[in-house]
Short mmCIF file of C-alpha atoms in Angstrom, two decimals:
data_model
loop_
_atom_site.label_atom_id
_atom_site.label_comp_id
_atom_site.label_asym_id
_atom_site.label_seq_id
_atom_site.Cartn_x
_atom_site.Cartn_y
_atom_site.Cartn_z
CA MET A 173 -128.93 160.22 -63.68
CA ASN A 174 -130.33 158.33 -60.69
CA HIS A 175 -128.73 155.32 -59.01
CA MET A 176 -130.82 152.73 -60.87
CA GLU A 177 -130.03 154.32 -64.24
CA ALA A 178 -126.34 154.32 -63.35
CA LEU A 179 -126.49 150.61 -62.53
CA HIS A 180 -128.26 149.94 -65.82
CA GLU A 181 -125.53 151.81 -67.68
CA ASN A 182 -122.87 149.94 -65.69
CA LEU A 183 -121.47 153.21 -64.36
CA TRP A 184 -119.04 153.51 -61.48
CA PRO A 185 -118.93 156.84 -59.60
CA ALA A 186 -115.24 157.68 -59.34
CA PRO A 187 -114.47 158.86 -55.78
CA TYR A 188 -113.55 162.52 -55.29
CA ALA A 189 -110.59 163.19 -52.99
CA GLY A 190 -111.68 166.02 -50.76
CA LYS A 191 -108.53 165.82 -48.65
CA PRO A 192 -104.92 164.69 -49.02
CA LEU A 193 -104.18 160.99 -49.27
CA ASN A 194 -102.30 158.83 -46.80
CA ALA A 195 -102.31 155.27 -48.07
CA THR A 196 -100.28 152.13 -48.67
CA VAL A 197 -101.34 150.14 -51.72
CA VAL A 198 -100.18 146.57 -52.33
CA VAL A 199 -99.96 146.22 -56.12
CA PRO A 200 -100.33 142.71 -57.61
CA GLY A 201 -97.61 141.01 -59.66
CA SER A 202 -96.36 142.28 -63.00
CA LYS A 203 -98.46 141.19 -65.98
CA SER A 204 -95.49 141.52 -68.32
CA LEU A 205 -93.27 139.34 -66.16
CA SER A 206 -96.06 136.90 -65.26
CA ASN A 207 -96.87 136.11 -68.87
CA ARG A 208 -93.22 135.90 -69.92
CA TYR A 209 -92.50 133.47 -67.07
CA LEU A 210 -95.53 131.37 -68.03
CA ILE A 211 -94.26 131.08 -71.63
CA LEU A 212 -90.69 130.29 -70.56
CA ALA A 213 -91.88 127.72 -68.01
CA ALA A 214 -93.94 126.03 -70.74
CA LEU A 215 -90.86 125.88 -72.99
CA GLY A 216 -88.78 124.14 -70.32
CA HIS A 217 -88.46 120.47 -69.41
CA ARG A 218 -89.00 120.62 -65.63
CA PRO A 219 -91.83 122.07 -63.50
CA VAL A 220 -91.49 125.72 -62.41
CA ARG A 221 -93.17 127.23 -59.33
CA LEU A 222 -94.20 130.85 -59.93
CA VAL A 223 -94.75 132.85 -56.72
CA GLY A 224 -96.71 136.12 -56.72
CA LEU A 225 -98.13 135.51 -60.20
CA LEU A 226 -100.71 138.09 -61.25
CA ARG A 227 -104.21 136.58 -61.32
CA SER A 228 -106.13 138.67 -63.84
CA ARG A 229 -107.96 138.21 -67.13
CA ASP A 230 -104.73 138.42 -69.14
CA THR A 231 -102.90 135.81 -67.07
CA GLU A 232 -105.97 133.54 -66.94
CA LEU A 233 -106.13 133.74 -70.73
CA MET A 234 -102.43 132.87 -70.90
CA MET A 235 -102.81 129.86 -68.61
CA ASP A 236 -105.88 128.67 -70.54
CA ALA A 237 -103.91 129.04 -73.79
CA LEU A 238 -101.07 126.94 -72.37
CA ARG A 239 -103.53 124.32 -71.09
CA ALA A 240 -104.98 124.08 -74.62
CA LEU A 241 -101.43 123.26 -75.79
CA GLY A 242 -100.99 120.52 -73.19
CA VAL A 243 -99.24 122.46 -70.42
CA ARG A 244 -100.42 121.93 -66.84
CA CYS A 245 -100.89 125.07 -64.73
CA GLU A 246 -101.58 123.96 -61.16
CA ILE A 247 -102.87 126.64 -58.77
CA ASP A 248 -101.86 126.29 -55.11
CA GLU A 249 -104.91 125.60 -52.94
CA GLN A 250 -103.67 127.86 -50.13
CA VAL A 251 -102.20 130.78 -52.12
CA ASP A 252 -103.78 131.31 -55.52
CA THR A 253 -100.91 133.53 -56.70
CA THR A 254 -98.58 130.52 -56.54
CA VAL A 255 -98.83 128.48 -59.74
CA THR A 256 -96.78 125.45 -60.78
CA VAL A 257 -96.26 125.10 -64.53
CA VAL A 258 -95.60 121.58 -65.84
CA PRO A 259 -94.50 121.48 -69.51
CA PRO A 260 -95.32 118.55 -71.82
CA SER A 261 -93.03 115.63 -71.01
CA ASP A 262 -91.89 115.25 -74.63
CA GLY A 263 -91.48 118.98 -75.31
CA ARG A 264 -94.20 118.89 -78.00
CA PHE A 265 -97.31 121.03 -77.65
CA HIS A 266 -100.75 119.75 -78.57
CA GLY A 267 -102.05 120.59 -82.03
CA GLY A 268 -105.61 120.25 -83.27
CA THR A 269 -106.66 122.76 -80.63
CA LYS A 270 -107.93 126.32 -80.33
CA VAL A 271 -106.43 129.20 -78.35
CA PHE A 272 -108.65 132.09 -77.25
CA CYS A 273 -106.65 135.31 -76.79
CA GLY A 274 -109.33 137.67 -75.47
CA LEU A 275 -107.84 141.14 -75.83
CA ALA A 276 -104.46 140.19 -74.33
CA GLY A 277 -101.54 141.34 -76.46
CA THR A 278 -99.08 139.03 -74.75
CA VAL A 279 -101.30 136.01 -75.47
CA MET A 280 -101.98 136.84 -79.11
CA ARG A 281 -98.31 137.69 -79.80
CA PHE A 282 -96.39 135.24 -77.59
CA VAL A 283 -98.41 132.02 -77.83
CA PRO A 284 -98.35 131.72 -81.68
CA GLY A 285 -94.61 131.01 -81.43
CA LEU A 286 -95.35 127.94 -79.31
CA ALA A 287 -97.48 126.58 -82.16
CA MET A 288 -94.22 126.12 -84.09
CA PHE A 289 -93.53 123.16 -81.80
CA ALA A 290 -97.02 121.63 -81.80
CA ASP A 291 -97.92 118.27 -83.32
CA GLY A 292 -100.66 119.79 -85.50
CA PRO A 293 -102.43 123.04 -86.48
CA VAL A 294 -103.42 125.52 -83.76
CA ALA A 295 -106.32 127.96 -84.28
CA PHE A 296 -106.29 131.41 -82.64
CA ASP A 297 -109.25 133.68 -81.96
CA GLY A 298 -110.10 136.48 -79.53
CA ASP A 299 -112.48 139.25 -78.55
CA GLU A 300 -114.01 141.12 -81.48
CA GLN A 301 -112.03 144.21 -80.46
CA ALA A 302 -108.84 142.12 -80.76
CA TYR A 303 -109.48 141.79 -84.51
CA ALA A 304 -108.28 145.40 -84.86
CA ARG A 305 -104.95 144.75 -83.13
CA PRO A 306 -101.96 144.31 -85.45
CA MET A 307 -100.43 140.82 -85.58
CA LYS A 308 -98.75 140.56 -88.97
CA PRO A 309 -95.07 141.14 -88.04
CA VAL A 310 -94.90 138.20 -85.61
CA LEU A 311 -96.84 135.98 -88.01
CA ASP A 312 -94.58 137.03 -90.90
CA GLY A 313 -91.65 136.00 -88.69
CA LEU A 314 -93.18 132.58 -88.06
CA GLU A 315 -93.78 132.16 -91.80
CA GLN A 316 -90.11 132.93 -92.41
CA LEU A 317 -89.37 130.09 -89.95
CA GLY A 318 -91.48 127.67 -91.98
CA ALA A 319 -94.96 127.93 -90.47
CA CYS A 320 -98.08 128.17 -92.61
CA ILE A 321 -100.57 130.89 -91.61
CA GLU A 322 -104.18 130.70 -92.73
CA TYR A 323 -106.18 133.87 -92.10
CA HIS A 324 -109.92 133.55 -91.44
CA GLY A 325 -110.57 137.28 -91.69
CA GLU A 326 -108.37 140.25 -92.52
CA GLU A 327 -104.77 139.36 -93.34
CA GLY A 328 -102.44 140.09 -90.43
CA ARG A 329 -105.23 139.98 -87.82
CA LEU A 330 -107.09 137.48 -85.69
CA PRO A 331 -108.58 134.92 -86.28
CA PHE A 332 -106.03 132.63 -87.95
CA THR A 333 -104.63 129.10 -87.86
CA ILE A 334 -100.94 128.21 -87.62
CA THR A 335 -99.67 124.94 -89.05
CA PRO A 336 -96.14 124.18 -87.81
CA PRO A 337 -93.34 123.25 -90.23
CA GLN A 338 -93.67 119.68 -91.49
CA THR A 339 -89.95 119.02 -91.40
CA VAL A 340 -87.37 120.18 -88.87
CA SER A 341 -84.32 121.88 -90.37
CA GLN A 342 -80.95 120.52 -89.31
CA CYS A 343 -79.19 123.76 -90.25
CA ALA A 344 -76.35 124.68 -87.93
CA GLU A 345 -76.61 128.37 -88.82
CA PRO A 346 -79.22 130.61 -87.17
CA SER A 347 -82.44 131.26 -89.04
CA VAL A 348 -82.52 134.90 -90.17
CA VAL A 349 -85.86 136.66 -89.72
CA SER A 350 -86.63 140.27 -90.64
CA ILE A 351 -89.76 142.07 -89.42
CA ASP A 352 -90.91 145.64 -88.82
CA SER A 353 -91.81 145.78 -85.13
CA SER A 354 -92.56 149.53 -85.06
CA GLY A 355 -96.15 148.79 -84.02
CA SER A 356 -95.27 146.84 -80.86
CA SER A 357 -92.22 145.53 -79.03
CA GLN A 358 -94.24 142.34 -78.44
CA PHE A 359 -93.53 141.20 -82.01
CA ILE A 360 -89.81 141.06 -81.22
CA SER A 361 -90.36 139.52 -77.77
CA GLY A 362 -92.68 136.86 -79.16
CA LEU A 363 -89.98 135.63 -81.55
CA LEU A 364 -87.10 135.96 -79.09
CA LEU A 365 -88.92 133.76 -76.57
CA ILE A 366 -88.83 130.80 -78.97
CA GLY A 367 -85.47 131.62 -80.59
CA SER A 368 -83.42 128.99 -78.76
CA ARG A 369 -85.85 126.24 -79.82
CA VAL A 370 -85.35 127.10 -83.51
CA PRO A 371 -82.75 124.74 -85.06
CA GLY A 372 -79.50 126.69 -85.25
CA GLY A 373 -81.00 129.53 -83.22
CA LEU A 374 -82.46 132.83 -84.40
CA GLU A 375 -81.05 136.05 -85.85
CA LEU A 376 -83.83 138.63 -85.64
CA HIS A 377 -83.66 141.93 -87.54
CA HIS A 378 -86.04 144.81 -86.78
CA THR A 379 -86.34 146.81 -90.01
CA GLY A 380 -88.23 149.78 -88.59
CA GLU A 381 -86.57 153.09 -87.76
CA LYS A 382 -87.76 153.16 -84.14
CA THR A 383 -88.00 150.44 -81.51
CA PRO A 384 -91.05 151.04 -79.28
CA SER A 385 -90.82 150.16 -75.59
CA LEU A 386 -87.23 148.94 -75.72
CA PRO A 387 -87.32 148.21 -71.95
CA HIS A 388 -89.89 145.48 -72.62
CA ILE A 389 -87.51 143.85 -75.10
CA ARG A 390 -84.69 144.13 -72.56
CA MET A 391 -87.02 142.48 -70.04
CA THR A 392 -87.53 139.57 -72.44
CA VAL A 393 -83.77 139.26 -73.00
CA ALA A 394 -83.11 139.33 -69.24
CA ASP A 395 -85.77 136.66 -68.64
CA LEU A 396 -84.22 134.50 -71.38
CA HIS A 397 -80.81 134.88 -69.72
CA GLY A 398 -82.47 133.78 -66.46
CA SER A 399 -83.67 130.68 -68.33
CA GLY A 400 -80.18 129.72 -69.47
CA VAL A 401 -80.61 131.12 -72.99
CA ARG A 402 -77.80 133.14 -74.55
CA VAL A 403 -78.90 136.28 -76.40
CA ASN A 404 -76.72 138.91 -78.04
CA ALA A 405 -78.50 142.24 -78.46
CA ASP A 406 -77.19 144.91 -80.83
CA GLU A 407 -79.79 147.59 -80.17
CA HIS A 408 -78.06 150.15 -82.39
CA ALA A 409 -78.23 147.81 -85.39
CA ARG A 410 -81.61 146.51 -84.17
CA VAL A 411 -80.44 142.88 -84.36
CA TRP A 412 -80.92 140.17 -81.70
CA THR A 413 -79.20 136.78 -81.97
CA VAL A 414 -80.49 133.87 -79.87
CA GLN A 415 -78.22 130.85 -79.45
CA PRO A 416 -79.84 127.40 -79.74
CA GLY A 417 -80.25 125.42 -76.55
CA ALA A 418 -82.54 124.34 -73.75
CA VAL A 419 -84.87 126.74 -71.92
CA GLN A 420 -85.24 126.26 -68.17
CA LEU A 421 -86.29 128.74 -65.50
CA PRO A 422 -85.18 128.08 -61.91
CA GLU A 423 -87.34 125.75 -59.82
CA THR A 424 -88.99 128.75 -58.09
CA VAL A 425 -89.41 132.25 -59.53
CA THR A 426 -90.90 135.24 -57.65
CA VAL A 427 -92.80 137.85 -59.69
CA GLU A 428 -92.20 141.57 -58.99
CA PRO A 429 -95.17 143.91 -58.41
CA ASP A 430 -96.55 145.46 -61.62
CA LEU A 431 -94.86 148.86 -61.53
CA SER A 432 -96.98 150.25 -64.37
CA ASN A 433 -100.10 149.32 -62.44
CA ALA A 434 -98.66 151.33 -59.55
CA ALA A 435 -98.88 154.47 -61.71
CA PRO A 436 -102.55 155.37 -61.02
CA PHE A 437 -102.03 155.01 -57.26
CA LEU A 438 -98.69 156.83 -56.97
CA GLY A 439 -99.92 159.44 -59.44
CA ALA A 440 -102.96 160.02 -57.24
CA ALA A 441 -100.66 161.64 -54.67
CA LEU A 442 -99.79 164.34 -57.20
CA ILE A 443 -103.42 164.98 -58.15
CA ALA A 444 -104.99 164.90 -54.69
CA GLY A 445 -101.97 165.77 -52.57
CA GLY A 446 -100.72 163.69 -49.67
CA THR A 447 -98.69 160.48 -49.68
CA VAL A 448 -99.14 157.10 -51.34
CA ARG A 449 -96.64 154.26 -50.93
CA VAL A 450 -96.25 150.91 -52.69
CA PRO A 451 -94.34 148.08 -50.96
CA HIS A 452 -91.91 145.57 -52.50
CA TRP A 453 -90.52 148.15 -54.93
CA PRO A 454 -87.40 146.58 -56.52
CA GLU A 455 -84.00 148.30 -56.33
CA SER A 456 -83.47 147.48 -60.00
CA THR A 457 -85.94 146.19 -62.57
CA THR A 458 -86.47 145.51 -66.26
CA GLN A 459 -90.03 146.86 -66.04
CA PRO A 460 -90.62 150.18 -67.88
CA GLY A 461 -92.72 151.19 -64.86
CA GLY A 462 -89.45 151.44 -62.95
CA MET A 463 -89.05 154.86 -64.61
CA LEU A 464 -92.25 156.11 -62.99
CA PRO A 465 -90.74 157.65 -59.80
CA GLY A 466 -88.35 159.76 -61.90
CA TYR A 467 -91.20 160.98 -64.08
CA LEU A 468 -93.35 161.88 -61.06
CA GLU A 469 -90.44 163.73 -59.50
CA ARG A 470 -90.13 165.87 -62.64
CA MET A 471 -93.83 166.66 -62.27
CA GLY A 472 -93.31 167.99 -58.74
CA ALA A 473 -93.57 164.98 -56.44
CA GLU A 474 -91.27 164.18 -53.54
CA ILE A 475 -89.96 160.64 -53.93
CA SER A 476 -88.37 158.39 -51.30
CA PHE A 477 -87.66 154.68 -50.93
CA PRO A 478 -87.92 153.84 -47.22
CA VAL A 479 -87.16 150.30 -46.02
CA ILE A 480 -89.51 149.12 -43.27
CA ASP A 481 -89.18 145.61 -41.77
CA ASP A 482 -86.91 144.64 -44.69
CA VAL A 483 -89.51 145.74 -47.23
CA ARG A 484 -88.56 148.49 -49.69
CA TYR A 485 -91.30 151.01 -50.48
CA CYS A 486 -91.73 153.63 -53.18
CA GLU A 487 -93.28 156.66 -51.43
CA VAL A 488 -94.71 159.58 -53.41
CA THR A 489 -95.82 162.84 -51.80
CA GLY A 490 -97.56 165.68 -53.63
CA ASN A 491 -98.98 169.05 -52.64
CA GLY A 492 -101.59 169.33 -55.38
CA HIS A 493 -99.29 171.27 -57.73
CA VAL A 494 -98.30 169.56 -60.99
CA SER A 495 -95.45 170.75 -63.21
CA GLY A 496 -95.96 170.41 -66.96
CA LEU A 497 -93.16 168.70 -68.87
CA GLY A 498 -92.98 170.52 -72.22
CA ASP A 499 -91.61 168.14 -74.86
CA PHE A 500 -91.39 164.76 -73.13
CA ASP A 501 -90.13 161.62 -74.89
CA LEU A 502 -92.02 158.63 -73.49
CA THR A 503 -90.84 156.07 -76.07
CA ALA A 504 -89.42 153.78 -73.38
CA ALA A 505 -92.54 153.56 -71.22
CA GLY A 506 -95.61 154.29 -73.32
CA GLU A 507 -97.84 152.01 -71.25
CA ILE A 508 -97.91 154.55 -68.42
CA ALA A 509 -98.92 157.39 -70.77
CA PRO A 510 -102.62 157.27 -69.73
CA SER A 511 -101.72 157.69 -66.05
CA LEU A 512 -99.31 160.54 -66.79
CA ALA A 513 -101.94 162.16 -69.03
CA ALA A 514 -104.45 162.18 -66.16
CA ILE A 515 -101.95 164.00 -63.94
CA LEU A 516 -100.96 166.46 -66.68
CA VAL A 517 -104.57 167.60 -67.15
CA PHE A 518 -103.98 169.50 -63.87
CA ALA A 519 -100.47 170.79 -64.72
CA ASP A 520 -99.26 174.38 -64.82
CA LYS A 521 -98.10 174.33 -68.45
CA PRO A 522 -98.55 172.21 -71.61
CA THR A 523 -96.91 168.84 -72.18
CA ARG A 524 -96.27 167.11 -75.49
CA MET A 525 -95.78 163.39 -74.84
CA ILE A 526 -93.94 162.07 -77.91
CA GLY A 527 -92.52 158.76 -79.07
CA ILE A 528 -95.80 156.94 -78.37
CA GLY A 529 -97.42 156.69 -81.79
CA HIS A 530 -97.52 152.91 -81.30
CA LEU A 531 -100.24 153.39 -78.64
CA ARG A 532 -102.70 153.62 -81.53
CA GLY A 533 -102.37 149.82 -81.79
CA HIS A 534 -102.95 148.99 -78.12
CA GLU A 535 -106.24 147.72 -76.60
CA THR A 536 -107.76 150.75 -78.28
CA ASN A 537 -106.27 153.75 -80.09
CA ARG A 538 -105.11 155.22 -76.79
CA LEU A 539 -104.02 158.56 -78.24
CA GLU A 540 -107.44 159.18 -79.78
CA ALA A 541 -109.17 157.88 -76.65
CA LEU A 542 -107.15 160.12 -74.32
CA ALA A 543 -107.77 163.20 -76.48
CA ASN A 544 -111.51 162.39 -76.59
CA GLU A 545 -111.87 161.88 -72.84
CA ILE A 546 -109.78 164.89 -71.81
CA THR A 547 -111.93 167.02 -74.14
CA ARG A 548 -115.05 165.40 -72.69
CA VAL A 549 -114.31 166.80 -69.20
CA GLY A 550 -113.58 170.27 -70.59
CA GLY A 551 -109.81 169.89 -70.92
CA ALA A 552 -107.70 170.53 -74.00
CA ALA A 553 -105.76 167.77 -75.76
CA HIS A 554 -105.05 166.71 -79.31
CA GLU A 555 -103.16 164.00 -81.09
CA LEU A 556 -99.72 164.56 -82.54
CA PRO A 557 -98.26 162.36 -85.31
CA ASP A 558 -96.21 160.56 -82.66
CA GLY A 559 -97.91 161.47 -79.42
CA LEU A 560 -100.34 163.65 -77.50
CA GLU A 561 -100.37 167.33 -76.48
CA ILE A 562 -102.17 168.32 -73.29
CA THR A 563 -102.81 172.01 -72.58
CA PRO A 564 -104.06 172.72 -69.04
CA VAL A 565 -107.21 174.79 -68.57
CA SER A 566 -108.56 176.63 -65.54
CA ALA A 567 -110.20 174.41 -62.93
CA ASN A 568 -113.64 175.99 -63.46
CA ARG A 569 -113.70 174.69 -67.04
CA LEU A 570 -113.41 171.04 -65.95
CA ARG A 571 -116.80 169.38 -65.60
CA PRO A 572 -118.37 166.10 -64.46
CA SER A 573 -118.81 163.61 -67.27
CA VAL A 574 -119.55 159.97 -68.08
CA MET A 575 -116.21 158.55 -69.20
CA GLU A 576 -115.77 155.94 -71.92
CA THR A 577 -113.21 153.18 -71.27
CA TYR A 578 -113.06 151.49 -74.71
CA ALA A 579 -112.60 148.03 -73.09
CA ASP A 580 -109.15 149.32 -72.09
CA HIS A 581 -108.00 148.85 -68.49
CA ARG A 582 -105.66 151.86 -68.59
CA MET A 583 -108.44 154.16 -69.83
CA ALA A 584 -110.55 153.05 -66.85
CA THR A 585 -107.80 153.87 -64.34
CA PHE A 586 -107.15 157.16 -66.20
CA ALA A 587 -110.80 158.13 -65.66
CA ALA A 588 -110.60 157.21 -61.97
CA MET A 589 -107.60 159.51 -61.60
CA LEU A 590 -109.48 162.44 -63.13
CA GLY A 591 -112.29 161.81 -60.65
CA LEU A 592 -109.94 162.58 -57.76
CA ARG A 593 -110.13 166.30 -58.61
CA ILE A 594 -113.24 166.57 -60.81
CA LYS A 595 -116.44 165.93 -58.86
CA GLY A 596 -119.09 163.78 -60.51
CA ILE A 597 -116.97 161.64 -62.84
CA GLN A 598 -118.71 158.36 -63.74
CA VAL A 599 -116.83 155.54 -65.44
CA LYS A 600 -118.38 153.10 -67.90
CA ASN A 601 -117.40 149.45 -67.47
CA VAL A 602 -114.77 149.88 -64.77
CA ALA A 603 -114.72 146.07 -64.70
CA THR A 604 -112.37 146.20 -67.70
CA THR A 605 -109.62 146.83 -65.12
CA ALA A 606 -109.79 143.08 -64.41
CA LYS A 607 -107.45 142.66 -67.39
CA THR A 608 -104.53 143.41 -65.05
CA LEU A 609 -106.05 144.65 -61.75
CA PRO A 610 -109.00 142.42 -60.83
CA ASN A 611 -109.57 144.21 -57.51
CA PHE A 612 -108.95 147.77 -58.74
CA VAL A 613 -112.16 149.28 -57.30
CA ASP A 614 -111.43 147.89 -53.84
CA LEU A 615 -107.81 149.07 -53.97
CA TRP A 616 -108.93 152.55 -55.12
CA ASN A 617 -111.62 152.88 -52.46
CA ASP A 618 -109.21 151.69 -49.77
CA MET A 619 -106.68 154.29 -50.90
CA LEU A 620 -109.29 157.03 -50.58
CA GLY A 621 -110.39 155.63 -47.24
CA GLY A 622 -106.87 156.26 -45.99
CA SER A 623 -107.11 160.01 -46.61
CA VAL A 624 -106.22 162.36 -43.77
CA GLU A 625 -107.98 165.49 -42.66
#
């Protein structure tokens, strides 16, 4: 395929790393934290200044959704990652409006709860691909709290309209809600975020046998605590109780780097060899991506956390050898599965990543997509009932290919990682990385530009 054909097909040639890496990559703010802070700031009664907010498609969609509900999101003229959120003065969100969710899970699952406190119906729609993403558990929860849900397509999916309760209960006891959140931790988080605004508070029961991505729920609970909301979590019983009361973040909140978005870059050191470091790595974090260094170490990387000029770095060094992991439970951090899968294609023994069946309900069916794309380049992978098995093959069987991305940002970065060691990889629609990493291509090229002889 010539250059003009590649442009027509919207193909990006993934750079091949012909030598070890030596790069520092500044990763933008956490999407998970950014969108939680935006919701909590909107639920408060005083303005909140968010510093280091991720500016990407998902956060733009979140801010647009809040604006539709009457929240002001004021972007600093000097530093566009500083945003001041001004909630409605009377605490009531605007009804008679429409929220567009795109393909952002946090928007489609967190913002509907705000419609409970609107002064009229709120319509929700999104990208066509979003119509396949499950929504029913969070909407069932809102119905149990008195909302009326009108579906305009398939039940339990976008598009739909939420009409808030007509009367406000004066009950002193918490409202009891039971949902099965096995498909996504976001269903639980979406209800917890509004729990303190529910009269009497909220007692939320998860009826499923497994709780996917528990660290994301712990992140939500920690952020609620930071907003003055009291939450009691009984993870064994799968019950969360939110006390009624006001929500208010501090006047200024700084957003951590997105540690899951660091995975493609730090993982590149294992695939290509050399060293990659990410600054501003927190000593402790509620982000599931905080587990990444430990995972990479098990795969053969050398990990260190140097502090330079008062900035703490995560530094990963690899020698091109990757250790397979055998049976590997990734329940707690499924969002980094695509990045780990890219590394494990080059491992010395098979890996069965388990506990990630819920990835079938992400931006795309990620398990099917990963199996398809690994097979496409000549590798060997197949879906398991609750995960993915990757069996390494000899290097001479891996071949250049045009990689599908399925409108999924993590599939695009997965393909870029494969291109580090497989010459001739081309990636369709790499622009989908704008969902969480709007400048991914520049960051990736800069990382390769820092390679050493």
